[in-house]
mmCIF file of C-alpha atoms and ligand atoms in Angstrom:
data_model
loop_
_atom_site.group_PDB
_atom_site.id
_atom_site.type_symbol
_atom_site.label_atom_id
_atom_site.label_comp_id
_atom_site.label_asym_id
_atom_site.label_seq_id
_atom_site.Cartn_x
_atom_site.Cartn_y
_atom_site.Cartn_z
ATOM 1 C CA UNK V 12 0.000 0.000 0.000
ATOM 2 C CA UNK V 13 2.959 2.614 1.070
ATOM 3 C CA UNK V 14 5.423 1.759 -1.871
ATOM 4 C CA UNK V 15 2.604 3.097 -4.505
ATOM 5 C CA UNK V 16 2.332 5.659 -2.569
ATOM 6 C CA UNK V 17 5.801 6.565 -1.827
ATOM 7 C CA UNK V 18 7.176 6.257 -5.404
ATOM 8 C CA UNK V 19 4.990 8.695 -6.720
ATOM 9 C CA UNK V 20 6.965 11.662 -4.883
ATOM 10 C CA UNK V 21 8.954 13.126 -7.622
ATOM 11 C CA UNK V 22 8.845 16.860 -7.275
ATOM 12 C CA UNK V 23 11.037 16.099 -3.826
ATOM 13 C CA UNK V 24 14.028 13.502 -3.004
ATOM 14 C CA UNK V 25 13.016 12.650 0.884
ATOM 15 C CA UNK V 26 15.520 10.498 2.794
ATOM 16 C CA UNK V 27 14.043 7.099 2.291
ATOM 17 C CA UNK V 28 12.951 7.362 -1.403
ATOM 18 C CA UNK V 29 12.933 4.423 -2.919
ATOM 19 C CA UNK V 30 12.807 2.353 0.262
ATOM 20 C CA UNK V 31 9.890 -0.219 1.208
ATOM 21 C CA UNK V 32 9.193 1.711 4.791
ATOM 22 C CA UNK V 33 8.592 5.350 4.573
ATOM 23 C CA UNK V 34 11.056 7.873 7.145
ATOM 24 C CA UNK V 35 8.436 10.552 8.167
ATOM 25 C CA UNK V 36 7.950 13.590 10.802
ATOM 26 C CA UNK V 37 5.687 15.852 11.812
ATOM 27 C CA UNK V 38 3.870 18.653 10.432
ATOM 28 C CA UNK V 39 3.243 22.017 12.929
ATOM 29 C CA UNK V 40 1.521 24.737 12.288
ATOM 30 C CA UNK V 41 2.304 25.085 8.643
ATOM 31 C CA UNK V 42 5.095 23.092 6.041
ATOM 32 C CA UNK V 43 8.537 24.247 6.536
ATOM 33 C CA UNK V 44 10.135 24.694 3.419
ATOM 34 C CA UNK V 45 12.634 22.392 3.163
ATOM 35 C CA UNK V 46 10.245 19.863 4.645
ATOM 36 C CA UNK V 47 10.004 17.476 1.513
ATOM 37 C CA UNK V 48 13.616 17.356 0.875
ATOM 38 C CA UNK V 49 13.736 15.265 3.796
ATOM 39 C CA UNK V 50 10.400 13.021 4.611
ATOM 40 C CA UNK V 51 7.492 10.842 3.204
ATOM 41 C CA UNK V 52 5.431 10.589 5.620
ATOM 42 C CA UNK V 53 3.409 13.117 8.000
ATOM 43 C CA UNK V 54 1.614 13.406 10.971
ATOM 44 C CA UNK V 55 0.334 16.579 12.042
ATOM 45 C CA UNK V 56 2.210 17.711 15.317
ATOM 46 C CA UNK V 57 -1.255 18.737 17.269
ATOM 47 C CA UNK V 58 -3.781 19.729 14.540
ATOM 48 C CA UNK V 59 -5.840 16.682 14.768
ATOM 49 C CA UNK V 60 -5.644 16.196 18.283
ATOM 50 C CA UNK V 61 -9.150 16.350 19.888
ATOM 51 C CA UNK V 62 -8.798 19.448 21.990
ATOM 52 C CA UNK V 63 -7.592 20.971 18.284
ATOM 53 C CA UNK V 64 -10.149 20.038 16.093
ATOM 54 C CA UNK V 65 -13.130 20.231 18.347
ATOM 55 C CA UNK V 66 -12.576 23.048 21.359
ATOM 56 C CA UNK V 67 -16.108 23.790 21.250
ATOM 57 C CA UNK V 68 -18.403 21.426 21.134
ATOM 58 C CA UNK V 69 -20.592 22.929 18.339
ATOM 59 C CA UNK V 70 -18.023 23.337 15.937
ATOM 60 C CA UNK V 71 -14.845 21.591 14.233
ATOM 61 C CA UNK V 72 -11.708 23.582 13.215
ATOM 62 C CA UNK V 73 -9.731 21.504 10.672
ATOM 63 C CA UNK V 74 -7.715 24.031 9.628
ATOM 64 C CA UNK V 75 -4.019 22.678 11.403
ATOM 65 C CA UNK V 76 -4.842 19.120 10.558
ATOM 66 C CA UNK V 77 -5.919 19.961 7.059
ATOM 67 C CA UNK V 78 -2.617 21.231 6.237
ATOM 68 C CA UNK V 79 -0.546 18.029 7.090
ATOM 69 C CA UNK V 80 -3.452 15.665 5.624
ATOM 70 C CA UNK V 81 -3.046 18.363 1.923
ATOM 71 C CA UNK V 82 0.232 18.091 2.005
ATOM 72 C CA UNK V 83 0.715 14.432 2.096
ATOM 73 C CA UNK V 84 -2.084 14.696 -1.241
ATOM 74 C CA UNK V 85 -0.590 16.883 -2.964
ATOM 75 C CA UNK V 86 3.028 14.935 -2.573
ATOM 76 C CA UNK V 87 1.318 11.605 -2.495
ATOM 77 C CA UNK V 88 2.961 10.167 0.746
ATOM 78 C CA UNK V 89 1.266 8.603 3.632
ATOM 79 C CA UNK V 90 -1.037 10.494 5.888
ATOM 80 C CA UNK V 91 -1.045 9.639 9.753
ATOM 81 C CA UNK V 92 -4.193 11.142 12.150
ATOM 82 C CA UNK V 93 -2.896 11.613 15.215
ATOM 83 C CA UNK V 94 -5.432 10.957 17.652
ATOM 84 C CA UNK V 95 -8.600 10.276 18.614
ATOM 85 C CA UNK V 96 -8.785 8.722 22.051
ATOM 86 C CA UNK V 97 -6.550 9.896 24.512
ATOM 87 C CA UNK V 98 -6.119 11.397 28.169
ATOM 88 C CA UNK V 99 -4.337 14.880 27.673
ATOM 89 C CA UNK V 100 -5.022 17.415 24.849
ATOM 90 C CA UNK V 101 -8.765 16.639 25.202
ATOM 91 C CA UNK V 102 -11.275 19.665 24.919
ATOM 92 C CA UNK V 103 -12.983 20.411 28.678
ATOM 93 C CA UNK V 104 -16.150 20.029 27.549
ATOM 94 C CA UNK V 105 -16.304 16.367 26.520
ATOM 95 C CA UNK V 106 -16.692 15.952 30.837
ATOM 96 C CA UNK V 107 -20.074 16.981 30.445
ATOM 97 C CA UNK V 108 -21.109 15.497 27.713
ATOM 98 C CA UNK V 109 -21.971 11.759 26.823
ATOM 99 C CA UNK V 110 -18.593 10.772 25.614
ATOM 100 C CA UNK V 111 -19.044 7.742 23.351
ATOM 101 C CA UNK V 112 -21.858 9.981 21.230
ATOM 102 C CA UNK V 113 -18.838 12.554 21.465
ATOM 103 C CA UNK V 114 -15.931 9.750 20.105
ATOM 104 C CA UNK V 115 -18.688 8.781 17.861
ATOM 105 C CA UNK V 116 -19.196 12.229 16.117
ATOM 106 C CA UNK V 117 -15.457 13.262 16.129
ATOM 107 C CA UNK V 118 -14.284 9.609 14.090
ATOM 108 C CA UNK V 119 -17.097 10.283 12.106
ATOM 109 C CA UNK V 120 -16.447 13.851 11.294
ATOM 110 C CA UNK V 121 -13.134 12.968 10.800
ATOM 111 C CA UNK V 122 -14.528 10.105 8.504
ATOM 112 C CA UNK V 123 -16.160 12.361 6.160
ATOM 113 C CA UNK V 124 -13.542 14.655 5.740
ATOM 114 C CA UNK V 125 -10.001 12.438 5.002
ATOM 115 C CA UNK V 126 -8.642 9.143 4.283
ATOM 116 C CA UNK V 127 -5.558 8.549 5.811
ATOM 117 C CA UNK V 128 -3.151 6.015 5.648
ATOM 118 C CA UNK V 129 -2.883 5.121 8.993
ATOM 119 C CA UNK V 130 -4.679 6.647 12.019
ATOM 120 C CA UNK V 131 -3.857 5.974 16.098
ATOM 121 C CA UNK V 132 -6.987 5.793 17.238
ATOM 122 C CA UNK V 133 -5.963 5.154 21.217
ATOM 123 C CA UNK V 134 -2.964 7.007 22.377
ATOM 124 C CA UNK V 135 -1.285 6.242 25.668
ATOM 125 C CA UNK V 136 -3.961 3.994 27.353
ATOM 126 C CA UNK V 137 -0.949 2.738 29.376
ATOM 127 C CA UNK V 138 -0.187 5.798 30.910
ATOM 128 C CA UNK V 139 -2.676 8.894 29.712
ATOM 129 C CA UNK V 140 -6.059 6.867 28.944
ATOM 130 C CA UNK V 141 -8.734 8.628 27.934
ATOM 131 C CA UNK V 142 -11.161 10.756 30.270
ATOM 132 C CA UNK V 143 -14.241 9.251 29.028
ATOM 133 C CA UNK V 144 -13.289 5.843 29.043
ATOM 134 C CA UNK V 145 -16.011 4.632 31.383
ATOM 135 C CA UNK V 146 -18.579 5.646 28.860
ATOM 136 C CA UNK V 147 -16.611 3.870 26.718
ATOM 137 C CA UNK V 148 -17.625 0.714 28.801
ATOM 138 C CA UNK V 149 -14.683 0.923 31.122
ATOM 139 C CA UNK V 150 -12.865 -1.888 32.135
ATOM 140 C CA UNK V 151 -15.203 -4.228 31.125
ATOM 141 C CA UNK V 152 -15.600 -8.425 30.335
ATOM 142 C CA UNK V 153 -12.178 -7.674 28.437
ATOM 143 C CA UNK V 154 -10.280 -5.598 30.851
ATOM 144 C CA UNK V 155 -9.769 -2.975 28.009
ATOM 145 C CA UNK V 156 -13.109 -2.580 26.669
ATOM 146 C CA UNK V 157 -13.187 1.289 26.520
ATOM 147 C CA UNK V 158 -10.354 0.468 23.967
ATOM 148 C CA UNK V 159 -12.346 -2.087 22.005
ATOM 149 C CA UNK V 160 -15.364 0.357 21.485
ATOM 150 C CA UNK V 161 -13.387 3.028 20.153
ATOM 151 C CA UNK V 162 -11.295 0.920 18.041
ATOM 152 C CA UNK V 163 -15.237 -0.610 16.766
ATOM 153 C CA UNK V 164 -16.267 2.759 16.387
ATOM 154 C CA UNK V 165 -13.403 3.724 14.466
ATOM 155 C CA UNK V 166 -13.475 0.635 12.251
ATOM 156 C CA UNK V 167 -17.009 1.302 11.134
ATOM 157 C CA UNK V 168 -16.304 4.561 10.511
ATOM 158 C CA UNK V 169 -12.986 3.861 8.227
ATOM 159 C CA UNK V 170 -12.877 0.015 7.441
ATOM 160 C CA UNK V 171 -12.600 -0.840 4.179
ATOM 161 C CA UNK V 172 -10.759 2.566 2.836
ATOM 162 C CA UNK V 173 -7.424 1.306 2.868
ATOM 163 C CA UNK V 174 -6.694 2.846 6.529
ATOM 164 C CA UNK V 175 -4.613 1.292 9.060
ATOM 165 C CA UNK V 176 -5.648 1.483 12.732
ATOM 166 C CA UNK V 177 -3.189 1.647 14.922
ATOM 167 C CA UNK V 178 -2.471 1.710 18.783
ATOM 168 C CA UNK V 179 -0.134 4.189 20.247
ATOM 169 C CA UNK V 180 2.179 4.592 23.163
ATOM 170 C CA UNK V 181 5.697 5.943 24.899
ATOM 171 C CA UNK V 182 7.593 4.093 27.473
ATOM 172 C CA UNK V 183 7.769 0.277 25.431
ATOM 173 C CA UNK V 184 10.869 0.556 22.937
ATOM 174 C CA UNK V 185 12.918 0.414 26.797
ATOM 175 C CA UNK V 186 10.493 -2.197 28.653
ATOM 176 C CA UNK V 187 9.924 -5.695 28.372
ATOM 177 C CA UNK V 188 7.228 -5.105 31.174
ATOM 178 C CA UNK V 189 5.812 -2.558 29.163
ATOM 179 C CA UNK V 190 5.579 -5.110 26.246
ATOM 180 C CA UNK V 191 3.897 -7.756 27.807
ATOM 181 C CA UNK V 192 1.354 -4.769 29.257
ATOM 182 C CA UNK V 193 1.140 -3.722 25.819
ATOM 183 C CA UNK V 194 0.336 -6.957 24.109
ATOM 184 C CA UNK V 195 -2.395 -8.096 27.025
ATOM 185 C CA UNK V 196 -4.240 -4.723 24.938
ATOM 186 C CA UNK V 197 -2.652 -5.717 21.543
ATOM 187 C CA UNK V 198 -3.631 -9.240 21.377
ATOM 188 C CA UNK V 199 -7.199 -8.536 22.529
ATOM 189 C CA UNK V 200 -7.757 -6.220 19.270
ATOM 190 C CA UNK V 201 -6.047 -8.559 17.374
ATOM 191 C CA UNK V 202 -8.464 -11.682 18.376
ATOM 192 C CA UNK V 203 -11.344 -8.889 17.444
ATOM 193 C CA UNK V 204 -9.613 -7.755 13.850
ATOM 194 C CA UNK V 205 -9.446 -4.331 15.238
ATOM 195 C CA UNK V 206 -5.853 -3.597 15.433
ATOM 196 C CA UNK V 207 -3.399 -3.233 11.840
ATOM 197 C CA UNK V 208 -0.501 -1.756 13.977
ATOM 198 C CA UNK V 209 1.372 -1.403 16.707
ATOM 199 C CA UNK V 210 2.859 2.408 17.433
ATOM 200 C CA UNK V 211 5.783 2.681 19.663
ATOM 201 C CA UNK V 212 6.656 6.282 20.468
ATOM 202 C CA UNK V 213 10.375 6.285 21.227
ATOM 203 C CA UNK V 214 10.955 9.886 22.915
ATOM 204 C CA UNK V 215 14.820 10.761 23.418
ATOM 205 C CA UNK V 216 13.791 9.740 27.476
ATOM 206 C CA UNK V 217 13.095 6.530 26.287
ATOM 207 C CA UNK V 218 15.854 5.845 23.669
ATOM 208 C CA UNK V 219 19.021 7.935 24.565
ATOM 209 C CA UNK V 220 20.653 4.946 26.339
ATOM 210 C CA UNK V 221 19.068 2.046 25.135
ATOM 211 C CA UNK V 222 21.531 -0.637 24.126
ATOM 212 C CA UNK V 223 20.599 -1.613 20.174
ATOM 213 C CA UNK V 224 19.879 -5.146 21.216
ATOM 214 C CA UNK V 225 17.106 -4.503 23.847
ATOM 215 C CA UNK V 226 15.533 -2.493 20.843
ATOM 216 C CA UNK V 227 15.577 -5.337 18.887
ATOM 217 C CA UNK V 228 14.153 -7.829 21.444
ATOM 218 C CA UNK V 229 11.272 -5.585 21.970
ATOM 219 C CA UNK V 230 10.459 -4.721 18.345
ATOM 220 C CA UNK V 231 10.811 -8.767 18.004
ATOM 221 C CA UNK V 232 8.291 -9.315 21.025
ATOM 222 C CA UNK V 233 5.786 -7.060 19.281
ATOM 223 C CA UNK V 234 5.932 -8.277 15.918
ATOM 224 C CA UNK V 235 5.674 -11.959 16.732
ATOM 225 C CA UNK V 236 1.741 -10.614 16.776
ATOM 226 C CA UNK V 237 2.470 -10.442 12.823
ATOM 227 C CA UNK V 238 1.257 -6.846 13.194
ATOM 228 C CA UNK V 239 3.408 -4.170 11.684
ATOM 229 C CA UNK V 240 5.364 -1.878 13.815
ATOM 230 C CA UNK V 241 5.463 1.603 13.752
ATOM 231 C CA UNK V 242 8.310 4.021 15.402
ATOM 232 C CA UNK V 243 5.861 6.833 15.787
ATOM 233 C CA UNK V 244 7.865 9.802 17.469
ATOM 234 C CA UNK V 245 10.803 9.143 17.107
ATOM 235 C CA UNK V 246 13.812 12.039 18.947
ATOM 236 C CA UNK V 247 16.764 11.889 20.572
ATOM 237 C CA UNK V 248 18.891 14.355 22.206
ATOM 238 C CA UNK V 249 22.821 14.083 23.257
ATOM 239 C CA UNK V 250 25.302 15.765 25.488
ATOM 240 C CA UNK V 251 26.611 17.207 22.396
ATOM 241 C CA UNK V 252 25.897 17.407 18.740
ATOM 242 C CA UNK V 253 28.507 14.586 18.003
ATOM 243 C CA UNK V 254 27.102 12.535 21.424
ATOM 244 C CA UNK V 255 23.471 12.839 19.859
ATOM 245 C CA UNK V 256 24.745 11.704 16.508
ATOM 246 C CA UNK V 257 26.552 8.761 18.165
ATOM 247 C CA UNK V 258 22.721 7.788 19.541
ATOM 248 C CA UNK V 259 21.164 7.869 16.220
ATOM 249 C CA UNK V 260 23.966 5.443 14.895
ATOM 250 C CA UNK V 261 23.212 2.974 17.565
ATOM 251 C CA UNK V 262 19.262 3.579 17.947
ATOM 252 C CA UNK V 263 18.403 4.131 14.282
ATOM 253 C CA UNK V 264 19.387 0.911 12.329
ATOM 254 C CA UNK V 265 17.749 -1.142 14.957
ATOM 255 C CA UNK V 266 14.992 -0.024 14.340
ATOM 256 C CA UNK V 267 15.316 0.933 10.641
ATOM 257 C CA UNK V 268 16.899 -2.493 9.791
ATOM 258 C CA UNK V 269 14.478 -4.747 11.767
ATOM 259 C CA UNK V 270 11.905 -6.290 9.528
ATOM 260 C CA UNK V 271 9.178 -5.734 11.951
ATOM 261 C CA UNK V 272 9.034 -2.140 11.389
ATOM 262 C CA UNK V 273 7.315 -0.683 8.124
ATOM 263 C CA UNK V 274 7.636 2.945 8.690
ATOM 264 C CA UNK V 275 9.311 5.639 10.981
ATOM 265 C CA UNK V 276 7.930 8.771 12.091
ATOM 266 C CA UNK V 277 10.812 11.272 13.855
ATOM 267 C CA UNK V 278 9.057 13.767 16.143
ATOM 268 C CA UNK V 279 10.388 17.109 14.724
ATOM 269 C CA UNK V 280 13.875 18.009 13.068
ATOM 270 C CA UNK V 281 14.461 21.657 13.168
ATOM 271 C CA UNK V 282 16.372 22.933 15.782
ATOM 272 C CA UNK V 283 14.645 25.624 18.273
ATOM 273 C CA UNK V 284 11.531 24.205 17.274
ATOM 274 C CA UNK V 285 10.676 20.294 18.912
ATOM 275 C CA UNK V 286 9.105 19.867 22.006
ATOM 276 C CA UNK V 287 12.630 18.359 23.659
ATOM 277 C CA UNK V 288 15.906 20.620 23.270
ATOM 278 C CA UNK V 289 18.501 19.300 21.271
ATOM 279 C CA UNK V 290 16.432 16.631 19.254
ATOM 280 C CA UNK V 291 16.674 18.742 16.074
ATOM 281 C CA UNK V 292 18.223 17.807 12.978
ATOM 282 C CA UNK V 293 18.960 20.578 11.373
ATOM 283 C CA UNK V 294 19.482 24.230 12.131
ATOM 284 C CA UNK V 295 18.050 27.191 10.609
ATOM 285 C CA UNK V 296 19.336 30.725 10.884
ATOM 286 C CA UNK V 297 19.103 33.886 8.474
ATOM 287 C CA UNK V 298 21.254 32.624 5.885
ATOM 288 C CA UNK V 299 19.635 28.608 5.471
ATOM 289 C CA UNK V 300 19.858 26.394 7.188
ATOM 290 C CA UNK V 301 22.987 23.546 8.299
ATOM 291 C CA UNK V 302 22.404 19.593 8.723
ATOM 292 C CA UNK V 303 23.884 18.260 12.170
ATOM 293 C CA UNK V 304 25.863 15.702 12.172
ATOM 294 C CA UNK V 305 23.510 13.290 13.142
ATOM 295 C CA UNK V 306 21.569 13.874 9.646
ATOM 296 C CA UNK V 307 24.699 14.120 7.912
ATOM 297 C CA UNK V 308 25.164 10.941 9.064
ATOM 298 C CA UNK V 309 21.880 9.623 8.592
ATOM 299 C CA UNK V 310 21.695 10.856 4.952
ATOM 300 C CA UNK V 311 24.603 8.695 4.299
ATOM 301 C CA UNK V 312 23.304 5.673 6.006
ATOM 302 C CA UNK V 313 19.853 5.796 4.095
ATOM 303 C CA UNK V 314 21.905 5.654 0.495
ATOM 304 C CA UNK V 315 23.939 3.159 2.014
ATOM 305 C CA UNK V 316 21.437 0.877 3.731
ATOM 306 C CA UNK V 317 18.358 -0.328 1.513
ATOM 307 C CA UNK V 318 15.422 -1.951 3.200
HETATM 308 C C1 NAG Q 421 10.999 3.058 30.304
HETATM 309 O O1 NAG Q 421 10.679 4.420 30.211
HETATM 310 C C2 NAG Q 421 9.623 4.852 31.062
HETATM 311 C C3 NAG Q 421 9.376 6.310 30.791
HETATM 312 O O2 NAG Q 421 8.785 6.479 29.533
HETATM 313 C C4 NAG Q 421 9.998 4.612 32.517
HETATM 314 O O3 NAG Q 421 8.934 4.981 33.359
HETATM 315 C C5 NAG Q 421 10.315 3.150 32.697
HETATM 316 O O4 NAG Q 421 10.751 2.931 34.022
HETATM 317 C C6 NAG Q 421 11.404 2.706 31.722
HETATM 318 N N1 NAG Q 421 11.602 1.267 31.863
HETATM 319 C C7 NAG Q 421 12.799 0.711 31.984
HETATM 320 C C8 NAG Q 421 12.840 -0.780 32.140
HETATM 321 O O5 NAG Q 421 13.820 1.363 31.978
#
């Protein structure tokens, strides 16, 4: 489904052209210019997040998450919504309201308006689930089944279009715990063909030390489910800017290289503008901008290493 996709970009020469998984990042408020030279694959940075798209109940306001879902049209690369379901970034108002009518009419809005690729429909149930859950039906027979309903609701809203629903969460990449927490949701979707993906968030607090091979045994523990995994926001941050480029040498092939993995989305790349200092990629000033050394060095091992 991606390579079509992916091998139709020719106005731009993105990192992992050509490759079978797609090397992504996020979109903020608007496209920076030098944006496609890099990635080819986007997720909007907080324009679809709930509390974005819907502050008021009466209303929607698109206009953030439109931008990331028209760009990744117009350059026909894959589009990820990023999120329906989740604890923080919610708007206040879904306390008072009935909250699986308001799930409902937000995946449907969202429904009727794009088609993405691939959507994380619960983010963080480990550690920021969702407000509403309980109208969600809670706990339930299942244990997760405020997760099941909004992964049903979402699959009758998008089945069939070619979209990927996927689960999302930090704090796994680094924990076999995690994992095994992980799967008890994972496999439960799976036995209810809900779930297409697993995302696995990889924040620089979660990757900056990890040894390569405990990044491979937990990729390995999650794709013995035979579901794809995704690298979703992917940063990481160094003492220096040759210490964070000696990180991405040891964290980035395991992941890029393991044949679990299908696609990678890094969480920002221009410096002065990611949510964690020293995670960009390249810095811009008044006269351009200059690559770090950890994407000179990852430009090189992209031509270098084909998946
Ligand atoms: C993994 O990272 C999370 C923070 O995201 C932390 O709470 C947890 O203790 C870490 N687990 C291990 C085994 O280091």
């Amino acid at each position: 489904m991606f390579s079509a996709l992916v091998f139709t970009s020719l106005s731009a020469s993105p990192l992992a052209a050509g490759q079978s998984k797609f090397l992504g990042n996020i979109i903020p408020g608007s496209v920076p210019g030098n944006w496609d030279t890099y990635w080819n694959q986007a997720t909007s940075e907080n324009g679809c997040k709930w509390g974005t798209v819907q502050p008021n109940q009466g209303s929607f306001v698109w206009g953030q998450c439109d931008t990331a879902y028209n760009h990744c049209q117009t350059k026909g690369i894959p589009f990820k919504y990023h999120t329906f379901v989740w604890g923080s970034q919610e708007p206040g108002w879904i306390g008072g309201a009935d909250g699986k009518t308001a799930v409902t009419n937000l995946i449907k809005a969202a429904a009727g308006r794009y088609k993405p690729q691939l959507i994380d429909v619960v983010n963080e149930a480990l550690h920021a689930p969702s407000s509403i859950r309980n109208s969600l039906g809670g706990s339930g027979s299942t244990g997760w089944d405020w997760i099941v309903t909004s992964f049903e609701i979402a699959k009758s809203a998008f089945g069939g279009g070619g979209t990927k629903l996927l689960i999302n969460d930090y704090g796994i990449v680094n924990d076999s715990g995690a994992v095994q927490r992980y799967l008890g949701i994972i496999n439960i979707l799976k036995g209810k063909s809900l779930l297409d993906g697993i995302g696995i968030q990889c924040h620089q607090f979660n990757v900056n030390t990890l040894a390569a091979a405990t990044i491979t045994a937990n990729v390995n523990s999650l794709g013995a489910t035979g579901l794809p995994v995704y690298p979703s926001e992917l940063d990481i941050n160094g003492n220096s800017e040759a210490d964070q480029a000696q990180i991405y040498q040891r964290v980035f092939p395991a992941l890029w290289t393991n044949t679990n993995i299908k696609g990678i989305t890094i969480w920002g790349y221009i410096t002065g503008q990611t949510w964690k200092d020293g995670t960009g990629l390249v810095a811009c000033g008044n006269v351009g901008c200059a690559e770090r050394q950890a994407m000179t060095w990852l430009k090189g091992y992209l031509e270098t290493t084909k998946v």
